[in-house]
Coordinates of C-alpha atoms in Angstrom, one line a residue:
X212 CA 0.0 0.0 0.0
X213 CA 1.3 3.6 -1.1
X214 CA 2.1 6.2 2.2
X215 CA -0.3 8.8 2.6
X216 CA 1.3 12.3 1.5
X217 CA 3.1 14.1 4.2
X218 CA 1.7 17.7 4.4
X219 CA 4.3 19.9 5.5
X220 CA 2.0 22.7 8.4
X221 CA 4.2 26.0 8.2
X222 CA 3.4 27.8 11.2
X223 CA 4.2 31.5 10.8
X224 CA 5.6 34.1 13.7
X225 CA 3.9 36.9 15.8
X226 CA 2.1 39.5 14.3
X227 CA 3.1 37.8 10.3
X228 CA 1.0 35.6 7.9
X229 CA 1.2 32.7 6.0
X230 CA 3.1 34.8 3.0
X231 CA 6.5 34.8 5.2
X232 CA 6.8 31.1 3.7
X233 CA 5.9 32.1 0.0
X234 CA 9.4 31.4 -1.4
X235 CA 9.9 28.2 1.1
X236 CA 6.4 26.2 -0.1
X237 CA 6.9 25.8 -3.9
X238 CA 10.3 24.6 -3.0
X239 CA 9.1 21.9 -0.7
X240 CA 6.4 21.2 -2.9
X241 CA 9.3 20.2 -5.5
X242 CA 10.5 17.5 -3.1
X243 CA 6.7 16.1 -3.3
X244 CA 5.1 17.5 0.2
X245 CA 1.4 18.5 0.5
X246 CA 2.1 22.0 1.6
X247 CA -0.3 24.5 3.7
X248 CA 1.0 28.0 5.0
X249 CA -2.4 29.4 6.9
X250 CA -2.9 33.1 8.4
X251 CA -3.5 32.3 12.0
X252 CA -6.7 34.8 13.4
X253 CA -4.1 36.6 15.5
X254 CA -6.1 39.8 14.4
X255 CA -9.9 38.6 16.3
X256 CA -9.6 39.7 20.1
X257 CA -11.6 36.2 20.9
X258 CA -8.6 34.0 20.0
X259 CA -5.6 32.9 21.8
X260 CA -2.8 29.9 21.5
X261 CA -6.2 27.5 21.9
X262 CA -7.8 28.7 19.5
X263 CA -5.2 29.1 17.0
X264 CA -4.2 25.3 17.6
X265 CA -8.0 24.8 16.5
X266 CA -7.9 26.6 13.8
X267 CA -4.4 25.0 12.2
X268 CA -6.3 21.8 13.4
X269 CA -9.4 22.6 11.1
X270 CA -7.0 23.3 8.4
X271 CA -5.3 20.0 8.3
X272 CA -8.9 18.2 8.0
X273 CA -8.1 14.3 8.0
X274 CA -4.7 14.5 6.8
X275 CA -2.9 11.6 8.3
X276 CA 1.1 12.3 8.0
X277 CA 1.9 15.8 9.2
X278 CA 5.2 17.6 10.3
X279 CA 4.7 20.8 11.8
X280 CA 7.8 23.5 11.0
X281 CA 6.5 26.7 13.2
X282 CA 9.0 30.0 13.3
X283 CA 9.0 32.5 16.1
X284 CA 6.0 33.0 18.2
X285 CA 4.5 29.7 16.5
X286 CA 6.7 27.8 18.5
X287 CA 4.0 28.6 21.3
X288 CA 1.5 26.9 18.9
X289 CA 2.9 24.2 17.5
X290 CA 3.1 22.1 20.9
X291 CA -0.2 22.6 21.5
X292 CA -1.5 21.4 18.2
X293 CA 0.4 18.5 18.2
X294 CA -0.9 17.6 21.5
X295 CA -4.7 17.2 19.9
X296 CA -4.2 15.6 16.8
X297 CA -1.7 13.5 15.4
X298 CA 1.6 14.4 14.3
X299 CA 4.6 13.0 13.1
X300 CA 7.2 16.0 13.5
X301 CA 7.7 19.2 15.0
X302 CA 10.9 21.5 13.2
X303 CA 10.9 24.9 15.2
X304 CA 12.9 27.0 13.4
X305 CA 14.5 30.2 15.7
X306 CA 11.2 29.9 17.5
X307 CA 9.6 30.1 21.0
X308 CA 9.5 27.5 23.2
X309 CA 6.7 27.1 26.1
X310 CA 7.4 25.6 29.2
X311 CA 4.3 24.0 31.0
X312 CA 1.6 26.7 31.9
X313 CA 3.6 29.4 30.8
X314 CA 1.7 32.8 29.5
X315 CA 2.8 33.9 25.8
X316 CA 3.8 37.6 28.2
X317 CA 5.8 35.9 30.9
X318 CA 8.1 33.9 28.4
X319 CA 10.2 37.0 27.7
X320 CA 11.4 36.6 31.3
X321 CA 10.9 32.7 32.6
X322 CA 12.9 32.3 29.8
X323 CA 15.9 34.7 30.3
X324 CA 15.0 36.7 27.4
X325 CA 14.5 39.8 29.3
X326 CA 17.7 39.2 31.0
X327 CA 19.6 40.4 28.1
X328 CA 19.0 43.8 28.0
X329 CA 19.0 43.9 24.0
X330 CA 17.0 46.8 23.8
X331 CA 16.8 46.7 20.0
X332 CA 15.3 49.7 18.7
X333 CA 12.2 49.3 16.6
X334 CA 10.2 52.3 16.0
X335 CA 11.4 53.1 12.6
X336 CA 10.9 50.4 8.8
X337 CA 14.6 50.7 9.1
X338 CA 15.0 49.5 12.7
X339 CA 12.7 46.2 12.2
X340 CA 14.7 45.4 9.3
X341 CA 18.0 45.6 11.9
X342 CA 16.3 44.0 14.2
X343 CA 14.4 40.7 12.1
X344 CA 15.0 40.9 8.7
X345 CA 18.5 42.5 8.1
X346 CA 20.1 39.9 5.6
X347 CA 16.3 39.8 3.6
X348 CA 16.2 41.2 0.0
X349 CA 15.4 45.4 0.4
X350 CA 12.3 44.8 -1.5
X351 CA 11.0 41.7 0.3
X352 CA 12.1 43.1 3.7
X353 CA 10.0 46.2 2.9
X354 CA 7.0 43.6 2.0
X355 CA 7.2 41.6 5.0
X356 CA 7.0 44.8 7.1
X357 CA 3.7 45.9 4.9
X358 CA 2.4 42.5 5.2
X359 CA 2.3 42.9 9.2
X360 CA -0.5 42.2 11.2
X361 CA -2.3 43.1 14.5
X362 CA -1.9 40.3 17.2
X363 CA -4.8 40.9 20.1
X364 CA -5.1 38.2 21.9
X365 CA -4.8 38.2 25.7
X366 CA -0.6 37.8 26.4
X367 CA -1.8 36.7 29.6
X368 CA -3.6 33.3 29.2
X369 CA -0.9 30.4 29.9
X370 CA -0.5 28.4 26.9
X371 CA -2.4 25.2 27.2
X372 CA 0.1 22.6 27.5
X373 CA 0.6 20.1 30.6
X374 CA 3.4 18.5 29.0
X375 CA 5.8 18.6 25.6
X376 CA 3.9 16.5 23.2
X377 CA 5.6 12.8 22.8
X378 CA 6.7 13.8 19.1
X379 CA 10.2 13.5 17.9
X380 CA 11.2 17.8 17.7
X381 CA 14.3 19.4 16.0
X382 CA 15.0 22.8 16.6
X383 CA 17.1 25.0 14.0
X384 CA 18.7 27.7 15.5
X385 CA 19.6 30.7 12.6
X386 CA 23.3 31.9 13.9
X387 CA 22.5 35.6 12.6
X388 CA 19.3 36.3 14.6
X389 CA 19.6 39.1 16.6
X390 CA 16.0 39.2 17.8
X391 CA 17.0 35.4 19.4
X392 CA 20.8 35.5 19.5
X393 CA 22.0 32.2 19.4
X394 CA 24.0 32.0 22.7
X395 CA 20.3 32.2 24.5
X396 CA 18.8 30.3 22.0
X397 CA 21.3 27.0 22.5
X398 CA 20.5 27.8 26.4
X399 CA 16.9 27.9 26.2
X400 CA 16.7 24.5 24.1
X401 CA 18.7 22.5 26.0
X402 CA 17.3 23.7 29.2
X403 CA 13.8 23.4 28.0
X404 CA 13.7 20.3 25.1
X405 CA 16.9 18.6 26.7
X406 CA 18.2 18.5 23.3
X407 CA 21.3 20.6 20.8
X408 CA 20.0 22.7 18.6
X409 CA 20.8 22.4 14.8
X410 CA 21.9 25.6 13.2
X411 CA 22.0 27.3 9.9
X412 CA 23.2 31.0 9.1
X413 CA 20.5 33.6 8.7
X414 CA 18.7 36.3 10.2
X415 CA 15.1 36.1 12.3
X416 CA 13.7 36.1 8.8
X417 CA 15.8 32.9 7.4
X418 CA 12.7 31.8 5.3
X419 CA 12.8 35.0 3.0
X420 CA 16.8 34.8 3.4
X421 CA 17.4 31.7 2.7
X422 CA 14.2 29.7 1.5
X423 CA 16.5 27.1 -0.2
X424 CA 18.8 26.7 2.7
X425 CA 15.5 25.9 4.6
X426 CA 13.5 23.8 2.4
X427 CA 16.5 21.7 2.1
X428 CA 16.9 21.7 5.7
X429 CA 12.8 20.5 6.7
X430 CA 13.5 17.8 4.0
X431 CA 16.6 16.4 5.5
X432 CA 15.0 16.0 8.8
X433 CA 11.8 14.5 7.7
X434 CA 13.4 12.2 5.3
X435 CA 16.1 11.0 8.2
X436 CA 13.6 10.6 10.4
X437 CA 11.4 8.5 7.7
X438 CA 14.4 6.6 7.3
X439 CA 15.6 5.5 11.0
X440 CA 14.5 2.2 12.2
X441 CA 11.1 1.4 13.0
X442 CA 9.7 3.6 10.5
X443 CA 7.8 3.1 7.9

């Protein structure tokens, strides 16, 4: 009997949309995924990290072999989506990662974040591109910024998650982020997943920097882990 297609959920970051993985898609598509890149409803004041599971959950339908790649703030999401339906992977990619009970607003400090003192500056176009997107194509940087969307949702509800979800999870740490610089990065994953982080060069906004890179990348890992024993 033929495996079901593997659909490939791309999770996109705070206040973003589904467009942030419009070079990344087509190129997975190429290497024969199913391929869905959804706006989450970050912009209606009656969702939160719930809800948006729901929703990604409603988008996948009855689609049986799933890996989840979530950047950023969907690192918050993807746990929790995995936890109610079934799902073969989870790839964060320079992203958040919830500890048990934790509220989206009190990551910045349970996690050390705050700790930093980075203080970027990001009240002018020119600052966020410093900032997220400071190795991105001028014209696509500019986009992304234009593209950006009102998040709402209470900061303050813990994310809904007892426990990491029993699903084998890669993280891909982008050396050139200075929103999540890697030295805190590599802390917070081992601390928090137990496990190294993989690592590729790029900025916050790796998928417009390097979509090949990255496609490449999601491929590798689901197509090792496809391949290790026991799998079929």
């Amino acid at each position: 009997m033929t495996d079901s297609p593997i659909t490939v959920l791309l999770i996109h970051g705070g206040g973003a949309s589904g467009w942030d993985w419009h070079l990344v898609a087509p190129l997975l598509r190429e290497y024969g995924y199913e391929v869905l890149a959804p706006d989450l409803p970050i912009e209606d004041p009656e969702t939160g990290i719930a809800e948006y599971a729901d929703f990604l959950a409603a988008e996948l339908g009855d689609a049986e072999r799933v890996v989840v790649v979530a950047h950023s703030y969907g690192g918050l999401v993807a746990p929790v989506l995995a936890a109610r339906r079934p799902v073969e992977q989870l790839i964060l990619v320079s992203a958040m990662i919830p500890a048990p009970g934790e509220a989206p607003n009190e990551w910045w400090s349970k996690s050390g974040y705050d700790a930093l003192g980075l203080e970027l500056p990001m009240e002018t176009e020119e600052q966020m591109v410093a900032a997220f997107l400071h190795d991105v194509p001028a014209e696509l940087a500019a986009e992304e910024l234009a593209r950006g969307r009102e998040q709402v949702e209470d900061g303050d509800v813990p994310v809904p998650l007892d426990a990491w979800p029993d699903v084998p999870t890669r993280f891909l740490l982008c050396r050139d982020d200075r929103f999540f610089p890697a030295d805190f990065v590599r802390t917070v994953v081992r601390e928090r997943l137990g496990i190294d982080p993989d690592e590729i060069d790029g900025s916050h906004g790796v998928m417009l920097s390097r979509p090949r890179e990255l496609a490449d990348r999601v491929n590798r890992y689901v197509t090792s882990w496809r391949a290790s024993p026991g799998r079929s």
